[in-house]
């Protein structure tokens, strides 16, 4: 069997395994709850604030900002799911001895790791895109708002998931499955908070505090990708309508992502995957 076929086979097995885990049902349940609650919330928003027709810029602005808030909840659910899937997929098999039986065959460890990573990417990205699209359709049906760049926004949410599961795989090569999930989610939350702090610093003109957000987005690109997704979800005139008073608001993105930052995010994933491969190659099974 060629290396490419081996990678695809392991990816398919990983995808099948992920679909069988109880985490999938937890993700599906949480997503369903989020869709129902957001649908109810948008309906009440339309009824009580008279924005049902969404003909004014202000109505679109309210809908887009609430959509960003709901999508953050979705990204948090995806982060929890992918982090706790990535850890058991690798370190769980190491602890149970399954990896030892697989790697006893003439299969390179990097091939196994790449196959598992591809399977998790397919699972995590597919979940985020489908759940995000469902959320957009709920908002469209209830308040008739459709994001200006839905494809770009969902792609960036999927990229955020890829970053987090790659980090989870690296952590799972050095610590236990549970610990790798906890650390990955903790870093995800810490980076988001650092991004909010940086945004407040930028609004106040404090370059030192603003640099906190910039550095955190370089160290772990999840918050940077999330801000790009927010910009694609929100109304194009949001910044103009809200004005300077809302600079630093955590659910408002000031600018789209640059090509340089997207390139950095791709390089970051490649570097972290390389570290995971090196760590897995040296791990005592």
C-alpha positions as YAML, in Angstrom:
chain: A
units: angstrom
residues:
- id: 1
  name: UNK
  ca: [0.00, 0.00, 0.00]
- id: 2
  name: UNK
  ca: [1.42, 3.42, -0.95]
- id: 3
  name: UNK
  ca: [1.92, 6.15, 1.62]
- id: 4
  name: UNK
  ca: [-0.92, 8.23, 0.15]
- id: 5
  name: UNK
  ca: [-3.34, 5.30, 0.34]
- id: 6
  name: UNK
  ca: [-2.24, 4.60, 3.90]
- id: 7
  name: UNK
  ca: [-2.85, 8.22, 4.89]
- id: 8
  name: UNK
  ca: [-6.31, 8.19, 3.31]
- id: 9
  name: UNK
  ca: [-7.15, 4.87, 4.94]
- id: 10
  name: UNK
  ca: [-6.17, 6.12, 8.39]
- id: 11
  name: UNK
  ca: [-8.05, 9.37, 7.75]
- id: 12
  name: UNK
  ca: [-11.20, 7.43, 6.85]
- id: 13
  name: UNK
  ca: [-10.85, 5.25, 9.96]
- id: 14
  name: UNK
  ca: [-10.33, 8.35, 12.13]
- id: 15
  name: UNK
  ca: [-13.38, 10.00, 10.61]
- id: 16
  name: UNK
  ca: [-15.44, 6.87, 11.26]
- id: 17
  name: UNK
  ca: [-14.13, 6.63, 14.81]
- id: 18
  name: UNK
  ca: [-14.92, 10.30, 15.51]
- id: 19
  name: UNK
  ca: [-18.48, 9.83, 14.27]
- id: 20
  name: UNK
  ca: [-18.95, 7.00, 16.77]
- id: 21
  name: UNK
  ca: [-17.76, 8.89, 19.83]
- id: 22
  name: UNK
  ca: [-20.20, 10.31, 22.34]
- id: 23
  name: UNK
  ca: [-18.57, 13.69, 21.79]
- id: 24
  name: UNK
  ca: [-20.38, 13.82, 18.44]
- id: 25
  name: UNK
  ca: [-23.75, 13.46, 20.14]
- id: 26
  name: UNK
  ca: [-22.75, 16.11, 22.68]
- id: 27
  name: UNK
  ca: [-21.76, 18.46, 19.84]
- id: 28
  name: UNK
  ca: [-24.99, 17.78, 17.98]
- id: 29
  name: UNK
  ca: [-27.06, 18.35, 21.12]
- id: 30
  name: UNK
  ca: [-25.30, 21.60, 22.03]
- id: 31
  name: UNK
  ca: [-25.58, 22.87, 18.46]
- id: 32
  name: UNK
  ca: [-29.29, 22.05, 18.33]
- id: 33
  name: UNK
  ca: [-29.83, 23.89, 21.60]
- id: 34
  name: UNK
  ca: [-27.90, 26.88, 20.26]
- id: 35
  name: UNK
  ca: [-29.95, 26.93, 17.04]
- id: 36
  name: UNK
  ca: [-33.25, 26.76, 18.92]
- id: 37
  name: UNK
  ca: [-32.25, 29.41, 21.47]
- id: 38
  name: UNK
  ca: [-30.87, 31.74, 18.79]
- id: 39
  name: UNK
  ca: [-34.01, 31.31, 16.68]
- id: 40
  name: UNK
  ca: [-36.17, 32.16, 19.68]
- id: 41
  name: UNK
  ca: [-33.89, 35.06, 20.61]
- id: 42
  name: UNK
  ca: [-33.93, 36.55, 17.11]
- id: 43
  name: UNK
  ca: [-37.71, 36.20, 16.95]
- id: 44
  name: UNK
  ca: [-38.11, 38.07, 20.25]
- id: 45
  name: UNK
  ca: [-35.62, 40.68, 19.08]
- id: 46
  name: UNK
  ca: [-37.64, 41.24, 15.93]
- id: 47
  name: UNK
  ca: [-40.93, 41.37, 17.83]
- id: 48
  name: UNK
  ca: [-39.88, 43.65, 20.66]
- id: 49
  name: UNK
  ca: [-37.61, 46.04, 18.80]
- id: 50
  name: UNK
  ca: [-39.65, 46.22, 15.58]
- id: 51
  name: UNK
  ca: [-36.85, 45.16, 13.25]
- id: 52
  name: UNK
  ca: [-38.84, 42.49, 11.49]
- id: 53
  name: UNK
  ca: [-38.66, 44.16, 8.10]
- id: 54
  name: UNK
  ca: [-34.90, 44.82, 8.30]
- id: 55
  name: UNK
  ca: [-35.12, 47.70, 5.89]
- id: 56
  name: UNK
  ca: [-32.94, 50.12, 7.84]
- id: 57
  name: UNK
  ca: [-29.21, 50.02, 8.37]
- id: 58
  name: UNK
  ca: [-29.77, 50.02, 12.11]
- id: 59
  name: UNK
  ca: [-31.87, 46.86, 11.96]
- id: 60
  name: UNK
  ca: [-29.24, 45.07, 9.89]
- id: 61
  name: UNK
  ca: [-26.60, 46.25, 12.32]
- id: 62
  name: UNK
  ca: [-28.43, 44.76, 15.31]
- id: 63
  name: UNK
  ca: [-28.97, 41.46, 13.51]
- id: 64
  name: UNK
  ca: [-25.33, 41.20, 12.40]
- id: 65
  name: UNK
  ca: [-23.98, 41.93, 15.88]
- id: 66
  name: UNK
  ca: [-26.25, 39.36, 17.50]
- id: 67
  name: UNK
  ca: [-25.22, 36.89, 14.80]
- id: 68
  name: UNK
  ca: [-21.56, 37.45, 15.73]
- id: 69
  name: UNK
  ca: [-22.43, 36.74, 19.36]
- id: 70
  name: UNK
  ca: [-24.22, 33.50, 18.45]
- id: 71
  name: UNK
  ca: [-21.40, 32.43, 16.13]
- id: 72
  name: UNK
  ca: [-18.95, 32.89, 18.97]
- id: 73
  name: UNK
  ca: [-21.02, 30.38, 20.93]
- id: 74
  name: UNK
  ca: [-20.79, 28.02, 17.96]
- id: 75
  name: UNK
  ca: [-17.02, 28.46, 17.72]
- id: 76
  name: UNK
  ca: [-16.75, 27.71, 21.45]
- id: 77
  name: UNK
  ca: [-18.76, 24.50, 21.00]
- id: 78
  name: UNK
  ca: [-16.51, 23.55, 18.08]
- id: 79
  name: UNK
  ca: [-13.41, 24.31, 20.13]
- id: 80
  name: UNK
  ca: [-14.60, 22.08, 22.97]
- id: 81
  name: UNK
  ca: [-15.47, 19.27, 20.60]
- id: 82
  name: UNK
  ca: [-12.31, 19.30, 18.52]
- id: 83
  name: UNK
  ca: [-10.02, 19.67, 21.52]
- id: 84
  name: UNK
  ca: [-11.54, 16.67, 23.27]
- id: 85
  name: UNK
  ca: [-11.57, 14.64, 20.03]
- id: 86
  name: UNK
  ca: [-7.96, 15.32, 19.08]
- id: 87
  name: UNK
  ca: [-6.52, 14.19, 22.40]
- id: 88
  name: UNK
  ca: [-8.13, 10.74, 22.72]
- id: 89
  name: UNK
  ca: [-7.59, 10.00, 19.03]
- id: 90
  name: UNK
  ca: [-3.83, 9.80, 19.48]
- id: 91
  name: UNK
  ca: [-2.88, 9.60, 23.14]
- id: 92
  name: UNK
  ca: [-5.89, 7.39, 23.91]
- id: 93
  name: UNK
  ca: [-4.62, 4.81, 21.42]
- id: 94
  name: UNK
  ca: [-1.12, 5.10, 22.86]
- id: 95
  name: UNK
  ca: [-2.38, 4.43, 26.38]
- id: 96
  name: UNK
  ca: [-4.55, 1.51, 25.27]
- id: 97
  name: UNK
  ca: [-1.75, -0.09, 23.23]
- id: 98
  name: UNK
  ca: [-3.59, 0.16, 19.90]
- id: 99
  name: UNK
  ca: [-0.86, 2.38, 18.43]
- id: 100
  name: UNK
  ca: [1.76, -0.25, 19.23]
- id: 101
  name: UNK
  ca: [-0.05, -2.89, 17.17]
- id: 102
  name: UNK
  ca: [-0.54, -0.51, 14.23]
- id: 103
  name: UNK
  ca: [3.02, 0.83, 14.24]
- id: 104
  name: UNK
  ca: [4.44, -2.68, 14.43]
- id: 105
  name: UNK
  ca: [3.55, -2.91, 10.73]
- id: 106
  name: UNK
  ca: [5.76, -1.10, 8.18]
- id: 107
  name: UNK
  ca: [3.93, 2.16, 8.67]
- id: 108
  name: UNK
  ca: [5.74, 5.38, 9.55]
- id: 109
  name: UNK
  ca: [4.52, 7.30, 12.57]
- id: 110
  name: UNK
  ca: [4.30, 10.52, 10.53]
- id: 111
  name: UNK
  ca: [1.98, 8.72, 8.11]
- id: 112
  name: UNK
  ca: [-0.30, 7.69, 10.96]
- id: 113
  name: UNK
  ca: [-0.26, 11.20, 12.38]
- id: 114
  name: UNK
  ca: [-1.05, 12.78, 9.00]
- id: 115
  name: UNK
  ca: [-3.93, 10.37, 8.43]
- id: 116
  name: UNK
  ca: [-5.42, 11.12, 11.84]
- id: 117
  name: UNK
  ca: [-4.96, 14.86, 11.31]
- id: 118
  name: UNK
  ca: [-6.73, 14.73, 7.94]
- id: 119
  name: UNK
  ca: [-9.60, 12.73, 9.41]
- id: 120
  name: UNK
  ca: [-10.02, 15.22, 12.25]
- id: 121
  name: UNK
  ca: [-9.80, 18.17, 9.84]
- id: 122
  name: UNK
  ca: [-12.56, 16.67, 7.69]
- id: 123
  name: UNK
  ca: [-14.73, 16.00, 10.75]
- id: 124
  name: UNK
  ca: [-14.16, 19.34, 12.51]
- id: 125
  name: UNK
  ca: [-14.38, 21.50, 9.39]
- id: 126
  name: UNK
  ca: [-17.46, 19.70, 8.15]
- id: 127
  name: UNK
  ca: [-19.20, 20.14, 11.50]
- id: 128
  name: UNK
  ca: [-18.40, 23.87, 11.72]
- id: 129
  name: UNK
  ca: [-19.48, 24.59, 8.14]
- id: 130
  name: UNK
  ca: [-22.76, 22.68, 8.42]
- id: 131
  name: UNK
  ca: [-23.64, 24.09, 11.86]
- id: 132
  name: UNK
  ca: [-22.66, 27.62, 10.82]
- id: 133
  name: UNK
  ca: [-24.69, 27.39, 7.63]
- id: 134
  name: UNK
  ca: [-27.68, 26.16, 9.63]
- id: 135
  name: UNK
  ca: [-27.29, 29.14, 11.95]
- id: 136
  name: UNK
  ca: [-27.20, 31.56, 9.02]
- id: 137
  name: UNK
  ca: [-30.36, 29.99, 7.61]
- id: 138
  name: UNK
  ca: [-32.11, 30.36, 10.99]
- id: 139
  name: UNK
  ca: [-31.24, 34.08, 11.07]
- id: 140
  name: UNK
  ca: [-32.36, 34.48, 7.45]
- id: 141
  name: UNK
  ca: [-35.69, 32.80, 8.18]
- id: 142
  name: UNK
  ca: [-36.38, 34.77, 11.37]
- id: 143
  name: UNK
  ca: [-35.09, 38.28, 10.69]
- id: 144
  name: UNK
  ca: [-34.21, 38.14, 6.96]
- id: 145
  name: UNK
  ca: [-30.52, 38.92, 7.47]
- id: 146
  name: UNK
  ca: [-27.87, 37.20, 5.37]
- id: 147
  name: UNK
  ca: [-24.14, 37.82, 6.04]
- id: 148
  name: UNK
  ca: [-22.22, 39.67, 3.30]
- id: 149
  name: UNK
  ca: [-19.50, 36.99, 2.97]
- id: 150
  name: UNK
  ca: [-20.87, 33.71, 4.41]
- id: 151
  name: UNK
  ca: [-18.45, 31.43, 2.54]
- id: 152
  name: UNK
  ca: [-15.39, 33.34, 3.76]
- id: 153
  name: UNK
  ca: [-16.76, 33.49, 7.31]
- id: 154
  name: UNK
  ca: [-17.46, 29.75, 7.49]
- id: 155
  name: UNK
  ca: [-14.06, 28.98, 5.93]
- id: 156
  name: UNK
  ca: [-12.34, 31.05, 8.62]
- id: 157
  name: UNK
  ca: [-14.32, 29.29, 11.36]
- id: 158
  name: UNK
  ca: [-13.20, 25.98, 9.85]
- id: 159
  name: UNK
  ca: [-9.59, 27.26, 9.80]
- id: 160
  name: UNK
  ca: [-9.92, 28.15, 13.48]
- id: 161
  name: UNK
  ca: [-10.98, 24.57, 14.15]
- id: 162
  name: UNK
  ca: [-7.99, 23.25, 12.19]
- id: 163
  name: UNK
  ca: [-5.62, 25.38, 14.28]
- id: 164
  name: UNK
  ca: [-7.10, 24.12, 17.54]
- id: 165
  name: UNK
  ca: [-7.16, 20.43, 16.62]
- id: 166
  name: UNK
  ca: [-3.55, 20.66, 15.38]
- id: 167
  name: UNK
  ca: [-2.60, 22.09, 18.76]
- id: 168
  name: UNK
  ca: [-4.59, 19.32, 20.43]
- id: 169
  name: UNK
  ca: [-2.67, 16.67, 18.49]
- id: 170
  name: UNK
  ca: [0.66, 18.20, 19.54]
- id: 171
  name: UNK
  ca: [-0.41, 18.28, 23.18]
- id: 172
  name: UNK
  ca: [-1.66, 14.70, 23.03]
- id: 173
  name: UNK
  ca: [1.85, 13.51, 22.14]
- id: 174
  name: UNK
  ca: [3.20, 14.76, 25.48]
- id: 175
  name: UNK
  ca: [0.32, 14.71, 27.99]
- id: 176
  name: UNK
  ca: [-2.81, 12.68, 28.72]
- id: 177
  name: UNK
  ca: [-5.98, 12.93, 26.55]
- id: 178
  name: UNK
  ca: [-7.98, 14.82, 29.18]
- id: 179
  name: UNK
  ca: [-5.15, 17.21, 29.96]
- id: 180
  name: UNK
  ca: [-4.53, 17.96, 26.28]
- id: 181
  name: UNK
  ca: [-8.20, 18.89, 25.80]
- id: 182
  name: UNK
  ca: [-8.26, 21.08, 28.90]
- id: 183
  name: UNK
  ca: [-5.03, 22.88, 27.94]
- id: 184
  name: UNK
  ca: [-6.17, 23.43, 24.33]
- id: 185
  name: UNK
  ca: [-9.53, 24.90, 25.37]
- id: 186
  name: UNK
  ca: [-7.82, 26.97, 28.07]
- id: 187
  name: UNK
  ca: [-5.41, 28.46, 25.53]
- id: 188
  name: UNK
  ca: [-8.33, 29.13, 23.16]
- id: 189
  name: UNK
  ca: [-10.12, 31.10, 25.89]
- id: 190
  name: UNK
  ca: [-6.98, 32.90, 27.02]
- id: 191
  name: UNK
  ca: [-6.21, 34.01, 23.47]
- id: 192
  name: UNK
  ca: [-9.73, 35.35, 23.03]
- id: 193
  name: UNK
  ca: [-9.50, 37.32, 26.29]
- id: 194
  name: UNK
  ca: [-6.09, 38.66, 25.26]
- id: 195
  name: UNK
  ca: [-7.66, 39.75, 21.96]
- id: 196
  name: UNK
  ca: [-10.42, 41.64, 23.83]
- id: 197
  name: UNK
  ca: [-7.83, 43.29, 26.08]
- id: 198
  name: UNK
  ca: [-5.81, 44.27, 23.01]
- id: 199
  name: UNK
  ca: [-8.93, 45.72, 21.36]
- id: 200
  name: UNK
  ca: [-9.66, 47.83, 24.45]
- id: 201
  name: UNK
  ca: [-6.05, 48.99, 24.47]
- id: 202
  name: UNK
  ca: [-6.32, 49.99, 20.83]
- id: 203
  name: UNK
  ca: [-9.54, 51.91, 21.49]
- id: 204
  name: UNK
  ca: [-7.87, 53.78, 24.36]
- id: 205
  name: UNK
  ca: [-4.75, 54.47, 22.32]
- id: 206
  name: UNK
  ca: [-2.56, 52.43, 24.65]
- id: 207
  name: UNK
  ca: [-0.04, 50.75, 22.35]
- id: 208
  name: UNK
  ca: [1.37, 48.51, 25.08]
- id: 209
  name: UNK
  ca: [-2.03, 46.99, 25.92]
- id: 210
  name: UNK
  ca: [-2.98, 46.79, 22.23]
- id: 211
  name: UNK
  ca: [0.19, 44.78, 21.61]
- id: 212
  name: UNK
  ca: [-1.15, 42.07, 23.96]
- id: 213
  name: UNK
  ca: [-3.81, 41.21, 21.41]
- id: 214
  name: UNK
  ca: [-1.42, 41.36, 18.48]
- id: 215
  name: UNK
  ca: [1.11, 39.04, 20.12]
- id: 216
  name: UNK
  ca: [-1.54, 36.56, 21.27]
- id: 217
  name: UNK
  ca: [-2.95, 36.30, 17.72]
- id: 218
  name: UNK
  ca: [0.51, 35.48, 16.41]
- id: 219
  name: UNK
  ca: [1.22, 32.88, 19.11]
- id: 220
  name: UNK
  ca: [-2.14, 31.13, 18.64]
- id: 221
  name: UNK
  ca: [-4.11, 32.26, 15.53]
- id: 222
  name: UNK
  ca: [-7.57, 31.21, 16.79]
- id: 223
  name: UNK
  ca: [-8.62, 34.72, 17.87]
- id: 224
  name: UNK
  ca: [-7.22, 36.31, 14.70]
- id: 225
  name: UNK
  ca: [-9.18, 33.89, 12.50]
- id: 226
  name: UNK
  ca: [-12.29, 34.45, 14.60]
- id: 227
  name: UNK
  ca: [-12.02, 38.21, 14.07]
- id: 228
  name: UNK
  ca: [-11.76, 37.65, 10.33]
- id: 229
  name: UNK
  ca: [-14.90, 35.50, 10.48]
- id: 230
  name: UNK
  ca: [-16.72, 38.21, 12.45]
- id: 231
  name: UNK
  ca: [-15.86, 40.80, 9.82]
- id: 232
  name: UNK
  ca: [-17.33, 38.55, 7.13]
- id: 233
  name: UNK
  ca: [-20.51, 37.95, 9.18]
- id: 234
  name: UNK
  ca: [-21.20, 41.55, 10.19]
- id: 235
  name: UNK
  ca: [-22.92, 44.31, 8.26]
- id: 236
  name: UNK
  ca: [-20.36, 46.26, 6.12]
- id: 237
  name: UNK
  ca: [-21.52, 49.57, 7.60]
- id: 238
  name: UNK
  ca: [-21.30, 48.46, 11.22]
- id: 239
  name: UNK
  ca: [-18.23, 50.48, 12.10]
- id: 240
  name: UNK
  ca: [-19.59, 53.63, 10.47]
- id: 241
  name: UNK
  ca: [-22.95, 53.37, 12.22]
- id: 242
  name: UNK
  ca: [-21.65, 52.52, 15.66]
- id: 243
  name: UNK
  ca: [-18.88, 55.09, 15.64]
- id: 244
  name: UNK
  ca: [-15.67, 55.40, 17.68]
- id: 245
  name: UNK
  ca: [-17.51, 54.71, 20.95]
- id: 246
  name: UNK
  ca: [-17.69, 51.01, 20.03]
- id: 247
  name: UNK
  ca: [-14.01, 50.56, 19.16]
- id: 248
  name: UNK
  ca: [-12.75, 47.55, 21.08]
- id: 249
  name: UNK
  ca: [-16.22, 45.96, 21.29]
- id: 250
  name: UNK
  ca: [-15.51, 42.19, 21.43]
- id: 251
  name: UNK
  ca: [-18.12, 41.26, 18.81]
- id: 252
  name: UNK
  ca: [-17.14, 43.87, 16.24]
- id: 253
  name: UNK
  ca: [-14.23, 43.39, 13.83]
- id: 254
  name: UNK
  ca: [-12.57, 46.48, 12.38]
- id: 255
  name: UNK
  ca: [-10.94, 45.00, 9.25]
- id: 256
  name: UNK
  ca: [-10.71, 41.80, 7.19]
- id: 257
  name: UNK
  ca: [-7.69, 39.55, 7.55]
- id: 258
  name: UNK
  ca: [-4.66, 40.28, 5.43]
- id: 259
  name: UNK
  ca: [-3.05, 37.74, 3.10]
- id: 260
  name: UNK
  ca: [0.07, 37.91, 5.26]
- id: 261
  name: UNK
  ca: [-1.86, 36.85, 8.37]
- id: 262
  name: UNK
  ca: [-3.61, 34.00, 6.55]
- id: 263
  name: UNK
  ca: [-0.21, 32.84, 5.33]
- id: 264
  name: UNK
  ca: [1.12, 33.00, 8.88]
- id: 265
  name: UNK
  ca: [-1.83, 30.90, 10.10]
- id: 266
  name: UNK
  ca: [-1.01, 28.25, 7.46]
- id: 267
  name: UNK
  ca: [2.68, 28.31, 8.42]
- id: 268
  name: UNK
  ca: [1.70, 28.05, 12.10]
- id: 269
  name: UNK
  ca: [-0.34, 24.91, 11.40]
- id: 270
  name: UNK
  ca: [2.56, 23.39, 9.43]
- id: 271
  name: UNK
  ca: [5.06, 24.17, 12.19]
- id: 272
  name: UNK
  ca: [2.89, 22.80, 14.98]
- id: 273
  name: UNK
  ca: [2.11, 19.69, 12.94]
- id: 274
  name: UNK
  ca: [5.86, 19.25, 12.41]
- id: 275
  name: UNK
  ca: [6.45, 19.53, 16.15]
- id: 276
  name: UNK
  ca: [3.71, 16.96, 16.75]
- id: 277
  name: UNK
  ca: [5.32, 14.58, 14.23]
- id: 278
  name: UNK
  ca: [8.74, 15.00, 15.84]
- id: 279
  name: UNK
  ca: [7.32, 14.45, 19.32]
- id: 280
  name: UNK
  ca: [5.31, 11.40, 18.21]
- id: 281
  name: UNK
  ca: [8.38, 9.92, 16.49]
- id: 282
  name: UNK
  ca: [10.35, 10.07, 19.75]
- id: 283
  name: UNK
  ca: [7.54, 8.91, 22.00]
- id: 284
  name: UNK
  ca: [8.09, 5.66, 23.83]
- id: 285
  name: UNK
  ca: [5.15, 3.37, 23.08]
...
